[in-house]
mmCIF file of C-alpha atoms in Angstrom:
data_model
loop_
_atom_site.group_PDB
_atom_site.id
_atom_site.type_symbol
_atom_site.label_atom_id
_atom_site.label_comp_id
_atom_site.label_asym_id
_atom_site.label_seq_id
_atom_site.Cartn_x
_atom_site.Cartn_y
_atom_site.Cartn_z
ATOM 1 C CA MET A 1 -0.123 0.161 0.089
ATOM 2 C CA SER A 2 1.175 3.186 -0.746
ATOM 3 C CA PRO A 3 2.933 5.798 2.097
ATOM 4 C CA VAL A 4 0.916 7.626 4.562
ATOM 5 C CA CYS A 5 1.653 11.085 5.499
ATOM 6 C CA THR A 6 0.518 12.463 8.883
ATOM 7 C CA VAL A 7 1.583 15.747 11.061
ATOM 8 C CA TYR A 8 3.092 15.666 14.206
ATOM 9 C CA ALA A 9 4.039 18.743 16.755
ATOM 10 C CA GLY A 10 7.892 17.806 17.128
ATOM 11 C CA SER A 11 6.889 15.697 20.888
ATOM 12 C CA ARG A 12 5.933 12.331 21.013
ATOM 13 C CA ILE A 13 6.794 10.282 17.518
ATOM 14 C CA GLY A 14 6.237 7.053 19.214
ATOM 15 C CA ASP A 15 2.462 7.676 20.232
ATOM 16 C CA TYR A 16 0.331 5.302 20.537
ATOM 17 C CA ARG A 17 -2.423 6.334 19.526
ATOM 18 C CA ARG A 18 -1.192 7.000 15.858
ATOM 19 C CA TYR A 19 1.245 3.776 14.991
ATOM 20 C CA GLY A 20 2.509 2.220 17.731
ATOM 21 C CA TYR A 21 0.907 -0.436 20.143
ATOM 22 C CA ASP A 22 2.596 -3.637 20.928
ATOM 23 C CA PRO A 23 2.713 -5.173 24.655
ATOM 24 C CA LEU A 24 2.808 -8.677 25.648
ATOM 25 C CA VAL A 25 -0.864 -8.064 26.287
ATOM 26 C CA ARG A 26 -3.507 -5.629 24.834
ATOM 27 C CA TRP A 27 -6.867 -4.315 25.416
ATOM 28 C CA SER A 28 -9.668 -5.228 23.080
ATOM 29 C CA PRO A 29 -10.940 -2.501 20.599
ATOM 30 C CA ASP A 30 -13.679 -2.371 22.752
ATOM 31 C CA GLY A 31 -11.780 -1.816 26.067
ATOM 32 C CA SER A 32 -13.732 -4.534 27.200
ATOM 33 C CA GLU A 33 -11.140 -7.024 27.901
ATOM 34 C CA VAL A 34 -7.610 -7.589 27.598
ATOM 35 C CA LEU A 35 -6.462 -9.904 24.802
ATOM 36 C CA PRO A 36 -2.878 -12.047 24.075
ATOM 37 C CA ASN A 37 -0.518 -9.668 22.203
ATOM 38 C CA ILE A 38 3.125 -10.721 22.023
ATOM 39 C CA ALA A 39 2.036 -12.847 24.323
ATOM 40 C CA GLU A 40 -0.267 -15.986 23.588
ATOM 41 C CA SER A 41 -1.709 -17.131 26.739
ATOM 42 C CA TRP A 42 -0.951 -16.385 30.307
ATOM 43 C CA ASP A 43 -1.487 -18.005 33.820
ATOM 44 C CA ILE A 44 -2.235 -16.214 37.045
ATOM 45 C CA SER A 45 -1.700 -17.737 40.268
ATOM 46 C CA ALA A 46 -5.056 -17.276 42.679
ATOM 47 C CA ASP A 47 -3.599 -15.041 44.597
ATOM 48 C CA ALA A 48 -2.615 -12.456 42.130
ATOM 49 C CA THR A 49 1.114 -12.685 43.067
ATOM 50 C CA THR A 50 2.779 -14.569 40.425
ATOM 51 C CA TYR A 51 2.097 -14.123 36.173
ATOM 52 C CA THR A 52 3.355 -16.036 33.708
ATOM 53 C CA PHE A 53 3.103 -15.221 30.139
ATOM 54 C CA LYS A 54 3.689 -17.927 27.255
ATOM 55 C CA LEU A 55 5.478 -15.761 24.356
ATOM 56 C CA ARG A 56 4.527 -16.942 20.609
ATOM 57 C CA GLU A 57 7.107 -19.037 19.098
ATOM 58 C CA GLY A 58 9.019 -17.811 16.277
ATOM 59 C CA LEU A 59 9.071 -14.056 17.122
ATOM 60 C CA LYS A 60 11.897 -11.846 15.547
ATOM 61 C CA TRP A 61 12.957 -8.358 16.213
ATOM 62 C CA SER A 62 12.726 -5.832 13.432
ATOM 63 C CA ASP A 63 16.652 -7.224 12.366
ATOM 64 C CA GLY A 64 15.599 -10.343 12.146
ATOM 65 C CA LYS A 65 17.208 -11.781 15.340
ATOM 66 C CA PRO A 66 14.548 -13.768 17.200
ATOM 67 C CA PHE A 67 12.751 -12.421 20.083
ATOM 68 C CA SER A 68 12.768 -14.138 23.440
ATOM 69 C CA ALA A 69 11.674 -13.913 27.420
ATOM 70 C CA LYS A 70 15.838 -13.389 27.934
ATOM 71 C CA ASP A 71 15.165 -9.811 26.167
ATOM 72 C CA ILE A 72 12.943 -9.205 29.025
ATOM 73 C CA GLN A 73 14.901 -10.756 31.555
ATOM 74 C CA PHE A 74 17.742 -8.030 29.996
ATOM 75 C CA TRP A 75 15.224 -5.076 29.976
ATOM 76 C CA TRP A 76 14.397 -5.691 33.908
ATOM 77 C CA ASP A 77 18.304 -6.468 34.922
ATOM 78 C CA HIS A 78 19.615 -3.856 32.790
ATOM 79 C CA ILE A 79 17.402 -0.713 32.337
ATOM 80 C CA GLU A 80 14.004 -0.655 34.666
ATOM 81 C CA THR A 81 15.794 -1.437 37.488
ATOM 82 C CA ASN A 82 19.105 0.426 36.436
ATOM 83 C CA ARG A 83 19.007 3.516 39.037
ATOM 84 C CA GLU A 84 21.512 5.663 36.607
ATOM 85 C CA ILE A 85 18.549 5.297 33.520
ATOM 86 C CA ASN A 86 15.733 5.189 36.220
ATOM 87 C CA PRO A 87 16.758 7.063 39.272
ATOM 88 C CA LYS A 88 13.293 6.331 41.080
ATOM 89 C CA GLY A 89 13.548 2.992 40.034
ATOM 90 C CA PRO A 90 11.120 1.003 38.218
ATOM 91 C CA ARG A 91 7.410 2.157 37.077
ATOM 92 C CA LYS A 92 4.991 2.086 39.548
ATOM 93 C CA MET A 93 3.080 -0.688 37.567
ATOM 94 C CA PHE A 94 6.078 -3.322 38.753
ATOM 95 C CA ILE A 95 5.575 -1.940 42.533
ATOM 96 C CA VAL A 96 3.416 -3.513 45.510
ATOM 97 C CA ASN A 97 3.969 -1.677 48.469
ATOM 98 C CA GLY A 98 7.496 -0.948 48.105
ATOM 99 C CA GLU A 99 8.209 -4.505 46.746
ATOM 100 C CA GLU A 100 9.659 -4.660 43.363
ATOM 101 C CA ALA A 101 8.798 -7.327 40.648
ATOM 102 C CA GLN A 102 10.653 -10.645 40.360
ATOM 103 C CA VAL A 103 11.392 -11.287 36.869
ATOM 104 C CA GLU A 104 12.455 -14.361 35.483
ATOM 105 C CA ALA A 105 13.048 -15.727 32.237
ATOM 106 C CA LEU A 106 11.671 -19.197 32.660
ATOM 107 C CA ASP A 107 12.945 -20.259 29.437
ATOM 108 C CA ASP A 108 12.931 -18.788 25.677
ATOM 109 C CA THR A 109 9.124 -18.374 25.645
ATOM 110 C CA THR A 110 8.113 -18.361 29.300
ATOM 111 C CA VAL A 111 8.546 -15.185 31.844
ATOM 112 C CA ARG A 112 7.139 -14.705 35.320
ATOM 113 C CA PHE A 113 6.334 -11.469 37.167
ATOM 114 C CA SER A 114 6.113 -11.957 40.715
ATOM 115 C CA TRP A 115 5.818 -10.625 44.463
ATOM 116 C CA SER A 116 5.069 -11.582 47.791
ATOM 117 C CA GLN A 117 1.623 -9.838 48.000
ATOM 118 C CA PRO A 118 -1.369 -9.719 45.673
ATOM 119 C CA ASN A 119 -0.955 -7.499 42.209
ATOM 120 C CA GLY A 120 -4.506 -7.290 41.246
ATOM 121 C CA VAL A 121 -4.762 -4.706 38.520
ATOM 122 C CA PHE A 122 -1.240 -6.307 37.157
ATOM 123 C CA MET A 123 -3.031 -7.592 33.446
ATOM 124 C CA LEU A 124 -4.278 -3.789 33.196
ATOM 125 C CA ASP A 125 -1.360 -2.249 33.773
ATOM 126 C CA MET A 126 0.454 -4.551 31.500
ATOM 127 C CA ALA A 127 -2.221 -3.550 28.660
ATOM 128 C CA SER A 128 -1.818 -0.248 28.671
ATOM 129 C CA PRO A 129 0.697 1.409 26.406
ATOM 130 C CA TYR A 130 3.175 1.491 29.377
ATOM 131 C CA GLY A 131 3.213 -2.009 28.920
ATOM 132 C CA GLN A 132 5.570 -1.648 25.709
ATOM 133 C CA ARG A 133 8.716 -0.753 27.879
ATOM 134 C CA VAL A 134 8.452 -4.724 28.770
ATOM 135 C CA VAL A 135 9.325 -5.555 24.839
ATOM 136 C CA GLN A 136 11.261 -2.510 23.804
ATOM 137 C CA PHE A 137 15.097 -3.685 24.478
ATOM 138 C CA ALA A 138 16.884 -6.245 21.985
ATOM 139 C CA GLU A 139 19.257 -7.739 24.448
ATOM 140 C CA HIS A 140 22.013 -8.290 21.344
ATOM 141 C CA TYR A 141 21.520 -4.798 20.108
ATOM 142 C CA VAL A 142 21.018 -2.581 23.347
ATOM 143 C CA LYS A 143 24.001 -4.772 25.224
ATOM 144 C CA ASP A 144 26.706 -2.486 23.519
ATOM 145 C CA PHE A 145 24.686 0.624 25.357
ATOM 146 C CA MET A 146 25.143 -0.753 28.515
ATOM 147 C CA LYS A 147 28.432 0.522 30.584
ATOM 148 C CA ASP A 148 28.696 -2.340 33.167
ATOM 149 C CA LEU A 149 28.178 -4.854 29.429
ATOM 150 C CA ASN A 150 30.314 -2.952 27.300
ATOM 151 C CA PRO A 151 32.444 -0.243 29.453
ATOM 152 C CA ASP A 152 35.341 0.397 27.178
ATOM 153 C CA GLY A 153 32.857 0.768 24.098
ATOM 154 C CA VAL A 154 30.168 3.179 26.185
ATOM 155 C CA ALA A 155 33.538 5.270 27.692
ATOM 156 C CA LYS A 156 34.145 5.649 24.145
ATOM 157 C CA MET A 157 31.194 6.805 22.661
ATOM 158 C CA MET A 158 30.306 9.083 25.353
ATOM 159 C CA ALA A 159 33.459 10.868 25.208
ATOM 160 C CA ASP A 160 32.628 11.297 21.688
ATOM 161 C CA ALA A 161 29.280 12.457 22.674
ATOM 162 C CA GLY A 162 31.252 14.760 25.059
ATOM 163 C CA GLU A 163 28.714 13.717 27.575
ATOM 164 C CA ALA A 164 29.647 12.024 31.719
ATOM 165 C CA ASP A 165 26.460 11.667 32.689
ATOM 166 C CA PHE A 166 25.772 7.830 31.710
ATOM 167 C CA GLY A 167 22.170 8.157 32.749
ATOM 168 C CA LYS A 168 21.765 10.969 30.192
ATOM 169 C CA TRP A 169 23.610 10.292 27.417
ATOM 170 C CA TRP A 170 21.999 6.599 27.630
ATOM 171 C CA LEU A 171 18.571 8.127 27.516
ATOM 172 C CA GLY A 172 19.352 10.370 24.770
ATOM 173 C CA CYS A 173 20.604 7.648 22.744
ATOM 174 C CA ILE A 174 18.696 4.795 23.388
ATOM 175 C CA GLY A 175 15.199 6.610 25.416
ATOM 176 C CA THR A 176 12.312 4.489 26.933
ATOM 177 C CA PHE A 177 8.670 4.697 25.915
ATOM 178 C CA GLY A 178 7.403 7.785 25.016
ATOM 179 C CA LYS A 179 10.768 9.411 23.937
ATOM 180 C CA ASN A 180 11.705 10.287 20.643
ATOM 181 C CA ALA A 181 15.204 8.623 21.362
ATOM 182 C CA GLU A 182 13.810 4.975 20.942
ATOM 183 C CA HIS A 183 13.187 6.255 17.587
ATOM 184 C CA ASN A 184 16.048 8.152 16.311
ATOM 185 C CA ASP A 185 18.455 4.873 15.571
ATOM 186 C CA PRO A 186 17.372 3.448 12.321
ATOM 187 C CA ASN A 187 19.868 0.528 13.471
ATOM 188 C CA ARG A 188 17.808 -0.526 16.363
ATOM 189 C CA PRO A 189 15.209 -3.650 16.550
ATOM 190 C CA THR A 190 12.111 -2.749 17.230
ATOM 191 C CA MET A 191 9.024 -4.929 17.696
ATOM 192 C CA LEU A 192 6.427 -2.227 16.265
ATOM 193 C CA ALA A 193 4.618 -2.574 12.853
ATOM 194 C CA TRP A 194 7.221 -0.017 11.438
ATOM 195 C CA ARG A 195 10.828 0.936 12.260
ATOM 196 C CA PRO A 196 12.736 4.288 11.217
ATOM 197 C CA THR A 197 15.063 4.549 8.087
ATOM 198 C CA GLU A 198 17.023 7.592 9.349
ATOM 199 C CA ALA A 199 17.394 9.440 12.470
ATOM 200 C CA VAL A 200 14.566 11.279 13.168
ATOM 201 C CA LEU A 201 15.550 14.407 15.634
ATOM 202 C CA GLY A 202 15.287 17.978 14.416
ATOM 203 C CA LYS A 203 13.743 16.449 11.305
ATOM 204 C CA GLU A 204 11.058 18.744 9.552
ATOM 205 C CA ARG A 205 10.427 15.136 7.578
ATOM 206 C CA PHE A 206 11.319 11.986 8.070
ATOM 207 C CA THR A 207 9.836 8.179 7.145
ATOM 208 C CA PHE A 208 9.720 4.545 8.775
ATOM 209 C CA GLU A 209 8.885 1.607 6.504
ATOM 210 C CA ARG A 210 6.995 -1.581 7.735
ATOM 211 C CA ASN A 211 8.412 -4.290 9.662
ATOM 212 C CA PRO A 212 9.234 -7.272 7.534
ATOM 213 C CA TYR A 213 9.329 -9.399 10.412
ATOM 214 C CA CYS A 214 6.136 -8.069 12.012
ATOM 215 C CA TRP A 215 4.598 -11.842 13.363
ATOM 216 C CA LYS A 216 0.783 -10.128 12.823
ATOM 217 C CA VAL A 217 -0.841 -11.535 10.241
ATOM 218 C CA ASP A 218 -5.005 -11.380 9.231
ATOM 219 C CA SER A 219 -7.722 -13.700 8.646
ATOM 220 C CA SER A 220 -6.705 -14.482 5.109
ATOM 221 C CA CYS A 221 -2.495 -15.178 6.171
ATOM 222 C CA ASN A 222 -1.533 -11.864 4.843
ATOM 223 C CA GLN A 223 1.764 -10.066 6.825
ATOM 224 C CA LEU A 224 0.554 -6.775 8.487
ATOM 225 C CA SER A 225 0.919 -4.071 8.535
ATOM 226 C CA TYR A 226 -0.576 -3.210 4.774
ATOM 227 C CA ILE A 227 0.974 0.469 5.080
ATOM 228 C CA ASP A 228 4.580 0.626 3.233
ATOM 229 C CA LYS A 229 5.650 3.762 4.679
ATOM 230 C CA ARG A 230 4.739 6.084 7.557
ATOM 231 C CA THR A 231 6.013 9.824 7.003
ATOM 232 C CA TRP A 232 5.913 12.418 9.533
ATOM 233 C CA VAL A 233 5.935 16.318 8.998
ATOM 234 C CA LEU A 234 6.912 18.216 11.412
ATOM 235 C CA ALA A 235 3.880 21.396 12.353
ATOM 236 C CA LYS A 236 3.900 23.024 15.537
ATOM 237 C CA ASP A 237 1.146 25.281 15.016
ATOM 238 C CA PRO A 238 -2.571 24.100 14.708
ATOM 239 C CA GLU A 239 -2.822 26.523 11.663
ATOM 240 C CA VAL A 240 0.230 25.310 9.902
ATOM 241 C CA ALA A 241 -0.750 21.521 10.715
ATOM 242 C CA LEU A 242 -4.940 22.677 9.196
ATOM 243 C CA LEU A 243 -3.180 24.479 5.916
ATOM 244 C CA LYS A 244 -0.765 21.341 5.324
ATOM 245 C CA THR A 245 -4.173 18.732 5.799
ATOM 246 C CA VAL A 246 -6.192 21.273 3.826
ATOM 247 C CA GLN A 247 -4.011 21.614 1.025
ATOM 248 C CA GLY A 248 -3.467 17.572 0.650
ATOM 249 C CA GLU A 249 -0.368 17.012 1.967
ATOM 250 C CA ILE A 250 -1.387 14.920 4.779
ATOM 251 C CA ASP A 251 -3.426 11.576 5.135
ATOM 252 C CA ILE A 252 -5.013 11.528 8.258
ATOM 253 C CA SER A 253 -5.748 15.019 10.267
ATOM 254 C CA PRO A 254 -4.377 15.207 13.549
ATOM 255 C CA ARG A 255 -7.071 15.185 16.624
ATOM 256 C CA ASN A 256 -6.270 18.772 17.838
ATOM 257 C CA ILE A 257 -7.488 20.058 14.424
ATOM 258 C CA SER A 258 -10.179 17.729 13.658
ATOM 259 C CA THR A 259 -12.535 20.113 15.592
ATOM 260 C CA PRO A 260 -15.904 21.037 15.305
ATOM 261 C CA PRO A 261 -14.778 24.916 14.606
ATOM 262 C CA ASN A 262 -12.432 23.026 11.678
ATOM 263 C CA ARG A 263 -15.442 21.144 10.140
ATOM 264 C CA THR A 264 -15.948 24.056 7.637
ATOM 265 C CA VAL A 265 -12.762 24.429 6.699
ATOM 266 C CA PHE A 266 -12.683 20.621 5.954
ATOM 267 C CA PHE A 267 -15.659 20.480 3.856
ATOM 268 C CA ASP A 268 -15.107 23.908 1.751
ATOM 269 C CA ASN A 269 -11.114 22.034 1.007
ATOM 270 C CA LYS A 270 -12.193 18.848 -0.232
ATOM 271 C CA GLU A 271 -11.757 18.684 -4.023
ATOM 272 C CA ARG A 272 -8.563 21.147 -3.344
ATOM 273 C CA GLY A 273 -7.441 18.612 -1.046
ATOM 274 C CA ASP A 274 -8.686 15.745 -2.544
ATOM 275 C CA TYR A 275 -9.679 13.839 0.537
ATOM 276 C CA ARG A 276 -13.204 13.003 2.025
ATOM 277 C CA LEU A 277 -14.583 13.337 5.544
ATOM 278 C CA VAL A 278 -15.265 10.343 7.585
ATOM 279 C CA THR A 279 -17.305 10.857 10.995
ATOM 280 C CA ALA A 280 -15.857 9.457 13.610
ATOM 281 C CA ASN A 281 -17.531 8.954 17.117
ATOM 282 C CA SER A 282 -15.033 9.967 20.042
ATOM 283 C CA CYS A 283 -14.010 7.671 22.649
ATOM 284 C CA ASN A 284 -13.729 11.026 24.729
ATOM 285 C CA TYR A 285 -16.342 11.607 27.597
ATOM 286 C CA ASN A 286 -16.111 14.997 27.079
ATOM 287 C CA ASN A 287 -14.423 17.683 24.952
ATOM 288 C CA ALA A 288 -13.248 19.220 28.358
ATOM 289 C CA GLN A 289 -12.873 19.077 31.871
ATOM 290 C CA PHE A 290 -11.306 21.329 34.717
ATOM 291 C CA MET A 291 -8.310 19.805 36.997
ATOM 292 C CA PHE A 292 -8.286 20.989 40.772
ATOM 293 C CA ALA A 293 -5.290 20.293 42.825
ATOM 294 C CA MET A 294 -7.111 18.746 45.371
ATOM 295 C CA ASN A 295 -3.586 18.356 47.445
ATOM 296 C CA HIS A 296 -2.780 22.184 46.699
ATOM 297 C CA PRO A 297 0.332 23.249 48.920
ATOM 298 C CA ASP A 298 -1.575 26.008 49.933
ATOM 299 C CA PRO A 299 -4.223 25.104 52.552
ATOM 300 C CA VAL A 300 -6.349 27.604 51.706
ATOM 301 C CA LYS A 301 -6.798 26.468 48.056
ATOM 302 C CA ALA A 302 -6.808 22.949 49.199
ATOM 303 C CA GLN A 303 -9.451 23.383 51.567
ATOM 304 C CA VAL A 304 -11.750 25.226 48.297
ATOM 305 C CA PHE A 305 -10.883 23.078 45.860
ATOM 306 C CA GLN A 306 -11.857 19.888 48.106
ATOM 307 C CA SER A 307 -15.056 21.704 48.573
ATOM 308 C CA LYS A 308 -18.281 20.448 46.685
ATOM 309 C CA ASP A 309 -19.673 23.621 46.691
ATOM 310 C CA PHE A 310 -16.949 24.873 45.169
ATOM 311 C CA ARG A 311 -17.401 23.077 42.463
ATOM 312 C CA ILE A 312 -21.058 22.515 42.328
ATOM 313 C CA GLY A 313 -21.139 26.236 42.052
ATOM 314 C CA LEU A 314 -18.537 26.861 39.171
ATOM 315 C CA SER A 315 -19.850 24.286 37.198
ATOM 316 C CA LEU A 316 -23.237 26.114 37.228
ATOM 317 C CA ALA A 317 -21.497 29.377 36.203
ATOM 318 C CA MET A 318 -20.581 28.257 33.321
ATOM 319 C CA ASP A 319 -22.846 28.888 30.430
ATOM 320 C CA ARG A 320 -22.324 25.343 28.487
ATOM 321 C CA ASP A 321 -24.912 26.330 25.508
ATOM 322 C CA LEU A 322 -23.361 29.334 24.693
ATOM 323 C CA ILE A 323 -19.959 27.528 24.227
ATOM 324 C CA ILE A 324 -21.590 24.835 22.079
ATOM 325 C CA ASP A 325 -23.301 27.701 20.029
ATOM 326 C CA THR A 326 -20.001 30.000 19.489
ATOM 327 C CA VAL A 327 -16.900 27.766 19.736
ATOM 328 C CA TYR A 328 -18.212 24.210 18.594
ATOM 329 C CA LEU A 329 -20.882 26.139 15.964
ATOM 330 C CA GLY A 330 -23.686 24.414 18.056
ATOM 331 C CA GLN A 331 -22.218 20.704 17.721
ATOM 332 C CA GLY A 332 -22.838 19.419 21.105
ATOM 333 C CA GLU A 333 -24.439 18.813 24.345
ATOM 334 C CA PRO A 334 -24.158 19.942 28.298
ATOM 335 C CA TYR A 335 -22.184 17.228 29.528
ATOM 336 C CA GLN A 336 -20.392 16.207 32.468
ATOM 337 C CA VAL A 337 -17.317 14.273 32.800
ATOM 338 C CA SER A 338 -19.168 10.803 32.423
ATOM 339 C CA PRO A 339 -19.518 7.440 30.584
ATOM 340 C CA ARG A 340 -21.127 7.705 26.941
ATOM 341 C CA PRO A 341 -24.302 6.592 25.986
ATOM 342 C CA GLU A 342 -22.660 3.715 24.385
ATOM 343 C CA SER A 343 -21.291 2.607 27.763
ATOM 344 C CA PRO A 344 -22.691 -0.016 29.922
ATOM 345 C CA TYR A 345 -21.617 2.539 32.849
ATOM 346 C CA TYR A 346 -23.769 5.439 31.653
ATOM 347 C CA ASN A 347 -25.709 6.965 34.136
ATOM 348 C CA ASP A 348 -28.423 9.743 33.257
ATOM 349 C CA GLN A 349 -27.702 11.844 36.744
ATOM 350 C CA LEU A 350 -24.029 11.964 36.249
ATOM 351 C CA VAL A 351 -24.217 13.345 32.983
ATOM 352 C CA ARG A 352 -26.671 16.155 33.101
ATOM 353 C CA GLN A 353 -26.375 17.070 37.033
ATOM 354 C CA TYR A 354 -24.955 20.862 37.310
ATOM 355 C CA THR A 355 -24.624 21.274 33.779
ATOM 356 C CA GLU A 356 -27.296 24.258 33.742
ATOM 357 C CA PHE A 357 -26.475 27.787 33.432
ATOM 358 C CA ASP A 358 -27.889 29.149 36.899
ATOM 359 C CA PRO A 359 -25.883 32.056 37.977
ATOM 360 C CA ASP A 360 -28.102 32.516 41.044
ATOM 361 C CA LEU A 361 -27.602 29.106 42.400
ATOM 362 C CA ALA A 362 -24.400 28.963 41.508
ATOM 363 C CA ALA A 363 -24.163 32.076 43.728
ATOM 364 C CA ASP A 364 -25.514 29.805 46.292
ATOM 365 C CA HIS A 365 -23.395 27.453 46.300
ATOM 366 C CA LEU A 366 -20.356 29.751 46.523
ATOM 367 C CA ASP A 367 -21.838 31.594 49.245
ATOM 368 C CA LYS A 368 -20.965 28.148 51.563
ATOM 369 C CA ILE A 369 -17.125 28.404 50.534
ATOM 370 C CA LEU A 370 -15.952 31.330 49.365
ATOM 371 C CA PRO A 371 -18.440 34.611 51.270
ATOM 372 C CA MET A 372 -18.501 37.466 49.247
ATOM 373 C CA GLY A 373 -16.167 40.124 50.285
ATOM 374 C CA PRO A 374 -17.167 44.078 50.891
ATOM 375 C CA ASP A 375 -15.222 44.908 47.642
ATOM 376 C CA GLY A 376 -17.702 42.440 45.638
ATOM 377 C CA LYS A 377 -15.119 39.992 45.379
ATOM 378 C CA ARG A 378 -15.422 36.490 47.023
ATOM 379 C CA VAL A 379 -13.037 35.721 49.709
ATOM 380 C CA GLY A 380 -11.562 32.430 51.108
ATOM 381 C CA PRO A 381 -11.737 30.161 54.358
ATOM 382 C CA ASP A 382 -8.682 33.040 55.508
ATOM 383 C CA GLY A 383 -10.715 35.784 54.393
ATOM 384 C CA LYS A 384 -8.604 37.207 51.940
ATOM 385 C CA PRO A 385 -9.558 37.660 48.065
ATOM 386 C CA PHE A 386 -9.241 34.041 46.816
ATOM 387 C CA LYS A 387 -8.571 33.484 43.147
ATOM 388 C CA PHE A 388 -6.818 30.898 40.864
ATOM 389 C CA ILE A 389 -5.322 30.309 37.433
ATOM 390 C CA VAL A 390 -6.501 27.944 34.860
ATOM 391 C CA HIS A 391 -3.607 26.962 32.226
ATOM 392 C CA VAL A 392 -4.568 25.893 28.927
ATOM 393 C CA ASN A 393 -2.912 23.787 26.680
ATOM 394 C CA GLU A 394 -3.229 25.784 23.248
ATOM 395 C CA SER A 395 -1.066 23.745 20.815
ATOM 396 C CA PHE A 396 -2.880 20.750 22.196
ATOM 397 C CA ARG A 397 -6.631 21.760 21.537
ATOM 398 C CA PRO A 398 -6.538 25.443 20.281
ATOM 399 C CA ASP A 399 -10.567 25.702 20.812
ATOM 400 C CA TRP A 400 -10.156 25.371 24.220
ATOM 401 C CA VAL A 401 -8.818 28.727 24.418
ATOM 402 C CA ASP A 402 -11.868 30.287 22.885
ATOM 403 C CA MET A 403 -14.191 28.327 25.137
ATOM 404 C CA MET A 404 -11.887 29.609 28.168
ATOM 405 C CA GLN A 405 -12.656 33.122 27.506
ATOM 406 C CA ILE A 406 -15.804 32.320 27.803
ATOM 407 C CA ILE A 407 -16.023 30.637 31.035
ATOM 408 C CA ALA A 408 -13.454 33.100 32.691
ATOM 409 C CA LYS A 409 -16.510 35.743 31.820
ATOM 410 C CA ASP A 410 -18.733 33.797 33.205
ATOM 411 C CA TRP A 411 -17.407 32.546 36.565
ATOM 412 C CA GLN A 412 -15.973 36.547 36.816
ATOM 413 C CA GLU A 413 -19.578 37.747 36.434
#
């Protein structure tokens, strides 16, 4: 199949939402169950202290070398538990009440994770994107970058790079899940469907090619992936990304521009850009949400943020209908952060509560935690004027800025 071109903002290339998601186990498309992936099966002890994974036979890295449980053992012994690389130690999913996992390669296709205490959510964690870190490091290649295994070679490479800190050098050279360095070495083997053909850091445009040893096949025994090449084009500004998309340079528009306000722009430029529009249901429970720091170091802010009346008051003081009409061109409905109607956990009360625009009722709730001061400004429990700052990620979702301007005005009133 012909190449696919994708725009990115210069941050995460290997984002699981775009092309890479191959841990030992993975979620089903509807998120209802954990499915086999690199591991074809598993066994969990009755007390959830031991998880034993059976890998598929014949797996290979993208360079054709065998993938085995020994690669996982290598990751654990030399990378995940290496304090120079991970100063805070292993990721929390591998720790139970302070106890790090014991990882054992029982044979070439069997690996076991165990603790003395139950780890009941381990399968859920392993199916998450961060479960990919387990299968990222080919021992036959990465061992040359470990100073305990190749001290002279690493010393020379660090000297050539002018770097004295091993951990910093290693993360910049090899990297781990979510860091662009993991895709910057075209010679590094991978288990993902595509592999880089050149160094990617600092490039305006670069291409990945299909992994010739990808283990996946479809029901007709055709090897995946179908797409031969994936090309990335740098566009840090959402407006630039939008322009490249409507000009037909991008095959799949990114989510930060696939927004209701841009729908008319896409529609008007279909012929010019030679593309089509596809309606896709979002898996998001809400377009945006406010996250208040309940454990704020300022005890006054913490007390206010923890107040249900404070949060109810702000919710009632938001004119959601105005936001929908002006920012989203009438597309959407007032909604709390709650499961969508398609979910078995949908609850109408959770969806609708406190979504009406009622400034008077909002004031009644705010009065209980932030009484009005003599100058017309609300004061906190300490008697001082209360204020807080909302941070909005403009590059992630530029429409949030427009939305926040309306909300800020509502709250000020």
